Amino acid sequence: MSKKAWGGRFATELNETALRFSASVDVDKRLYPQDIRGSIAHVRMLAAQGILESAEAEKIEKGLNDVLARIEAGEFEWRVDREDVHMNIESALTEAIGPVGGKLHTARSRNDQVATDMRLWVRDAIDDTVTRLDRFLGVLVIRAEGTVSVLMPGYTHLQRAQPIRLAHHLMAWVEGLERDRARLLDARKRVNESPLGSAALASTTFPLDRERTAKELGFDRPLRNSLDATADRDFLLEVLSVLSILSVHLCRIAEELVLWSSQEFGFIEMSDAVTTGSSIMPQKKNPDMAELVRGKTGRVIGNLVNLLVTTKALPLAYNRDLQEDKRPVFDAFDTVRDSIDILALCLAGTNFRDDRMRAALADGFLDATEIADFLAARGMPFREAHHVSGRLVSRAIREGKTLPEFSLDELREESELFDESIHEALDMEIAVERRNVYGGPARARVEAAIREERATLEARGIDLALLSEETGAQPVIRYEDEG
Ligand code: ARG
């Protein structure tokens, strides 16, 4: 076993079990690009400040780049006895370039180093998540554009409630995801500050230029307090919170896909590419991908709770407990990334059954509100109008009818205020069109919302025509083409 890097004070090596227990390299080796980037910024600054000779700094920088190349070529040996990503890279550097490699760690500690690495990693991961979200939003917009004419029941309490447009439902998903995107980018501001130069806890006696390393690494500024910079993980908690909320949105979409693809709803048929069969029941087409998005949401929320509990009672400043921050953060981003991509795939290829949605509209008295509104518009207090409409529904159920099947005379038995125009008011298309309020499901309102979102996505550089080609998301109802 190698000599401990913190060497001098220790007569014996770390116990084998203790080593295995405390090593984190299997998890944190993912931080190698950030770790090397941070080290290069640090060493350049040390030279600029006259703390290292420029020749030394150049040698170290070149050595770090060689290590990077070896890692990327798969030629790097990650050693558990070197504990973590930082020690693996530094030891390999020193092996390659000699004792001068040991100067890299001047005026630095793994405490500010690891905090820097995590902030760099999370910043990239946020940007990647946002890019994927934009693609998913694009798919939703494309599908919404093709389904403005499709009417469906809107639900409350999972009971058919009032008629809406399918596009209005899809665009409701868009709204939540847009807020998630905004939350991610807001959290990014607090991620993007530099701990580097805080050293172990109390900064250092060397005259560092923290502004310089912050700038070089693309951070907005150095963090103001060295204890805070090395000990707080609130930036991770915040990001995990945002990812959890995002996951809950993804989960709710997935849940609706599961419901809609059931025979009971029959509103959609998901493509073969994202459904599975049963080994025993040949008729089945299971929405496994949507179910897994739902299931994995538990993991993402678990990751948030994991880190909350890990950090809740830690005294300042760094404690080794903080090493446990990586797994939940990596796992949350990995899971959310895959879930977004899978749902985009599902939505791109889903066949919307407008016939089934329309059939569901005819059944369930979704026009009962129309009757109440009709009477209220003619002066009857709404509470009373609601009552009249309820009595008609109850009579229709008794007589096995729908509301439009009542004659005007039958309706007038309940209220004199009914006239010929009531039958028009019960038409579902007209009922939706009358909900012509900002944010409502009338065609013009839905189209305006889609147009706005399309412009937003285009301004972000999303090419919707290309996206539609790449994902197979069609701005038409596939069902009609199938014959
Ligand atoms: N692997 C450690 C972590 O992730 C690096 C920091 C170690 N610092 C220390 N004082 N032991 O937290």
Short mmCIF file of N, CA and C in Angstrom, two decimals, residues 24-101:
data_model
loop_
_atom_site.label_atom_id
_atom_site.label_comp_id
_atom_site.label_asym_id
_atom_site.label_seq_id
_atom_site.Cartn_x
_atom_site.Cartn_y
_atom_site.Cartn_z
N SER A 24 -13.70 7.03 -1.81
CA SER A 24 -14.85 7.50 -2.57
C SER A 24 -14.59 7.52 -4.06
N VAL A 25 -13.42 7.00 -4.45
CA VAL A 25 -13.02 7.19 -5.85
C VAL A 25 -14.00 6.55 -6.84
N ASP A 26 -14.62 5.45 -6.44
CA ASP A 26 -15.56 4.81 -7.37
C ASP A 26 -16.68 5.77 -7.76
N VAL A 27 -17.07 6.61 -6.83
CA VAL A 27 -18.15 7.56 -7.11
C VAL A 27 -17.60 8.88 -7.65
N ASP A 28 -16.55 9.41 -7.00
CA ASP A 28 -16.17 10.79 -7.34
C ASP A 28 -15.20 10.90 -8.51
N LYS A 29 -14.79 9.74 -9.09
CA LYS A 29 -13.91 9.87 -10.27
C LYS A 29 -14.63 10.59 -11.42
N ARG A 30 -15.93 10.64 -11.36
CA ARG A 30 -16.68 11.40 -12.36
C ARG A 30 -16.29 12.87 -12.38
N LEU A 31 -15.69 13.32 -11.29
CA LEU A 31 -15.35 14.75 -11.21
C LEU A 31 -14.01 15.07 -11.87
N TYR A 32 -13.39 14.08 -12.54
CA TYR A 32 -12.02 14.34 -13.02
C TYR A 32 -11.90 15.56 -13.94
N PRO A 33 -12.85 15.79 -14.88
CA PRO A 33 -12.62 16.96 -15.75
C PRO A 33 -12.65 18.27 -14.95
N GLN A 34 -13.57 18.33 -13.99
CA GLN A 34 -13.69 19.53 -13.16
C GLN A 34 -12.47 19.66 -12.24
N ASP A 35 -12.02 18.53 -11.72
CA ASP A 35 -10.89 18.56 -10.80
C ASP A 35 -9.64 19.09 -11.50
N ILE A 36 -9.42 18.61 -12.71
CA ILE A 36 -8.23 19.03 -13.46
C ILE A 36 -8.35 20.49 -13.89
N ARG A 37 -9.55 20.85 -14.30
CA ARG A 37 -9.78 22.24 -14.69
C ARG A 37 -9.50 23.18 -13.51
N GLY A 38 -10.01 22.80 -12.35
CA GLY A 38 -9.81 23.61 -11.15
C GLY A 38 -8.33 23.70 -10.78
N SER A 39 -7.63 22.57 -10.92
CA SER A 39 -6.20 22.56 -10.58
C SER A 39 -5.40 23.46 -11.51
N ILE A 40 -5.75 23.42 -12.78
CA ILE A 40 -5.02 24.26 -13.75
C ILE A 40 -5.24 25.74 -13.43
N ALA A 41 -6.48 26.10 -13.14
CA ALA A 41 -6.76 27.50 -12.79
C ALA A 41 -5.96 27.90 -11.55
N HIS A 42 -5.90 26.98 -10.58
CA HIS A 42 -5.20 27.26 -9.33
C HIS A 42 -3.70 27.45 -9.58
N VAL A 43 -3.13 26.57 -10.36
CA VAL A 43 -1.68 26.61 -10.55
C VAL A 43 -1.26 27.83 -11.39
N ARG A 44 -2.10 28.19 -12.34
CA ARG A 44 -1.81 29.41 -13.13
C ARG A 44 -1.83 30.64 -12.22
N MET A 45 -2.78 30.65 -11.32
CA MET A 45 -2.88 31.78 -10.40
C MET A 45 -1.66 31.81 -9.46
N LEU A 46 -1.25 30.61 -9.00
CA LEU A 46 -0.07 30.57 -8.11
C LEU A 46 1.14 31.18 -8.81
N ALA A 47 1.28 30.89 -10.10
CA ALA A 47 2.41 31.44 -10.85
C ALA A 47 2.25 32.95 -11.02
N ALA A 48 1.04 33.37 -11.37
CA ALA A 48 0.80 34.81 -11.58
C ALA A 48 1.06 35.60 -10.31
N GLN A 49 0.85 34.97 -9.17
CA GLN A 49 1.06 35.65 -7.89
C GLN A 49 2.51 35.50 -7.40
N GLY A 50 3.33 34.84 -8.18
CA GLY A 50 4.72 34.65 -7.78
C GLY A 50 4.91 33.62 -6.68
N ILE A 51 3.88 32.80 -6.45
CA ILE A 51 3.98 31.78 -5.39
C ILE A 51 4.72 30.55 -5.94
N LEU A 52 4.53 30.28 -7.21
CA LEU A 52 5.31 29.24 -7.92
C LEU A 52 6.08 29.91 -9.05
N GLU A 53 7.18 29.30 -9.43
CA GLU A 53 7.90 29.73 -10.63
C GLU A 53 7.05 29.41 -11.85
N SER A 54 7.10 30.24 -12.88
CA SER A 54 6.26 29.91 -14.04
C SER A 54 6.67 28.59 -14.67
N ALA A 55 7.95 28.25 -14.64
CA ALA A 55 8.37 26.97 -15.21
C ALA A 55 7.74 25.80 -14.45
N GLU A 56 7.66 25.95 -13.12
CA GLU A 56 7.03 24.90 -12.32
C GLU A 56 5.56 24.77 -12.68
N ALA A 57 4.92 25.91 -12.76
CA ALA A 57 3.49 25.91 -13.06
C ALA A 57 3.22 25.29 -14.43
N GLU A 58 4.07 25.61 -15.38
CA GLU A 58 3.88 25.07 -16.73
C GLU A 58 4.04 23.55 -16.73
N LYS A 59 5.01 23.10 -15.97
CA LYS A 59 5.25 21.67 -15.88
C LYS A 59 4.04 20.96 -15.26
N ILE A 60 3.51 21.57 -14.23
CA ILE A 60 2.34 20.98 -13.56
C ILE A 60 1.13 20.98 -14.51
N GLU A 61 0.94 22.11 -15.19
CA GLU A 61 -0.21 22.19 -16.09
C GLU A 61 -0.11 21.14 -17.20
N LYS A 62 1.09 20.99 -17.74
CA LYS A 62 1.27 20.00 -18.80
C LYS A 62 1.03 18.59 -18.24
N GLY A 63 1.55 18.36 -17.05
CA GLY A 63 1.35 17.06 -16.40
C GLY A 63 -0.13 16.77 -16.18
N LEU A 64 -0.87 17.78 -15.77
CA LEU A 64 -2.31 17.59 -15.54
C LEU A 64 -3.02 17.26 -16.86
N ASN A 65 -2.62 17.95 -17.91
CA ASN A 65 -3.23 17.66 -19.21
C ASN A 65 -2.91 16.24 -19.68
N ASP A 66 -1.70 15.78 -19.35
CA ASP A 66 -1.35 14.39 -19.70
C ASP A 66 -2.21 13.41 -18.91
N VAL A 67 -2.41 13.70 -17.63
CA VAL A 67 -3.27 12.82 -16.82
C VAL A 67 -4.67 12.79 -17.43
N LEU A 68 -5.17 13.97 -17.80
CA LEU A 68 -6.50 14.06 -18.41
C LEU A 68 -6.58 13.18 -19.66
N ALA A 69 -5.55 13.29 -20.49
CA ALA A 69 -5.55 12.51 -21.73
C ALA A 69 -5.54 11.02 -21.42
N ARG A 70 -4.77 10.63 -20.39
CA ARG A 70 -4.73 9.21 -20.04
C ARG A 70 -6.08 8.73 -19.54
N ILE A 71 -6.74 9.56 -18.73
CA ILE A 71 -8.06 9.16 -18.23
C ILE A 71 -9.02 8.98 -19.40
N GLU A 72 -8.99 9.96 -20.32
CA GLU A 72 -9.95 9.90 -21.42
C GLU A 72 -9.65 8.78 -22.38
N ALA A 73 -8.40 8.37 -22.43
CA ALA A 73 -8.05 7.24 -23.30
C ALA A 73 -8.30 5.90 -22.59
N GLY A 74 -8.75 5.97 -21.35
CA GLY A 74 -9.02 4.73 -20.61
C GLY A 74 -7.74 4.08 -20.12
N GLU A 75 -6.67 4.86 -20.05
CA GLU A 75 -5.37 4.27 -19.66
C GLU A 75 -4.98 4.63 -18.23
N PHE A 76 -5.90 5.19 -17.51
CA PHE A 76 -5.58 5.65 -16.16
C PHE A 76 -6.04 4.60 -15.15
N GLU A 77 -5.18 4.30 -14.20
CA GLU A 77 -5.56 3.32 -13.19
C GLU A 77 -6.08 4.04 -11.94
N TRP A 78 -7.37 3.88 -11.70
CA TRP A 78 -7.96 4.48 -10.50
C TRP A 78 -7.66 3.56 -9.33
N ARG A 79 -7.05 4.10 -8.31
CA ARG A 79 -6.63 3.26 -7.18
C ARG A 79 -7.41 3.60 -5.92
N VAL A 80 -8.05 2.58 -5.38
CA VAL A 80 -8.86 2.77 -4.18
C VAL A 80 -7.98 3.20 -3.00
N ASP A 81 -6.72 2.71 -2.98
CA ASP A 81 -5.84 3.09 -1.86
C ASP A 81 -5.46 4.57 -1.95
N ARG A 82 -5.79 5.20 -3.08
CA ARG A 82 -5.57 6.65 -3.18
C ARG A 82 -6.86 7.41 -2.89
N GLU A 83 -7.80 6.71 -2.39
CA GLU A 83 -8.96 7.29 -1.75
C GLU A 83 -9.97 7.99 -2.65
N ASP A 84 -9.57 9.11 -3.22
CA ASP A 84 -10.59 9.86 -3.97
C ASP A 84 -10.00 10.39 -5.28
N VAL A 85 -10.83 11.06 -6.02
CA VAL A 85 -10.41 11.57 -7.33
C VAL A 85 -9.23 12.53 -7.20
N HIS A 86 -9.26 13.34 -6.13
CA HIS A 86 -8.22 14.36 -5.99
C HIS A 86 -6.84 13.73 -5.79
N MET A 87 -6.79 12.74 -4.87
CA MET A 87 -5.51 12.10 -4.55
C MET A 87 -5.04 11.23 -5.69
N ASN A 88 -5.98 10.63 -6.41
CA ASN A 88 -5.59 9.82 -7.56
C ASN A 88 -4.89 10.67 -8.60
N ILE A 89 -5.48 11.81 -8.88
CA ILE A 89 -4.91 12.66 -9.92
C ILE A 89 -3.59 13.26 -9.45
N GLU A 90 -3.56 13.74 -8.23
CA GLU A 90 -2.34 14.38 -7.74
C GLU A 90 -1.19 13.37 -7.65
N SER A 91 -1.49 12.17 -7.16
CA SER A 91 -0.43 11.17 -7.05
C SER A 91 0.09 10.78 -8.43
N ALA A 92 -0.83 10.61 -9.38
CA ALA A 92 -0.40 10.24 -10.73
C ALA A 92 0.44 11.36 -11.34
N LEU A 93 0.05 12.59 -11.03
CA LEU A 93 0.81 13.74 -11.54
C LEU A 93 2.24 13.71 -11.01
N THR A 94 2.36 13.51 -9.72
CA THR A 94 3.69 13.52 -9.10
C THR A 94 4.54 12.35 -9.59
N GLU A 95 3.88 11.21 -9.78
CA GLU A 95 4.60 10.07 -10.36
C GLU A 95 5.17 10.44 -11.72
N ALA A 96 4.39 11.20 -12.48
CA ALA A 96 4.79 11.51 -13.85
C ALA A 96 5.82 12.64 -13.92
N ILE A 97 5.67 13.66 -13.11
CA ILE A 97 6.56 14.82 -13.29
C ILE A 97 7.54 15.03 -12.13
N GLY A 98 7.43 14.17 -11.12
CA GLY A 98 8.37 14.30 -10.01
C GLY A 98 7.84 15.20 -8.90
N PRO A 99 8.72 15.47 -7.90
CA PRO A 99 8.29 16.17 -6.68
C PRO A 99 7.62 17.52 -6.91
N VAL A 100 7.91 18.16 -8.05
CA VAL A 100 7.30 19.46 -8.29
C VAL A 100 5.76 19.34 -8.32
N GLY A 101 5.29 18.15 -8.65
CA GLY A 101 3.84 17.90 -8.63
C GLY A 101 3.24 18.19 -7.28
#
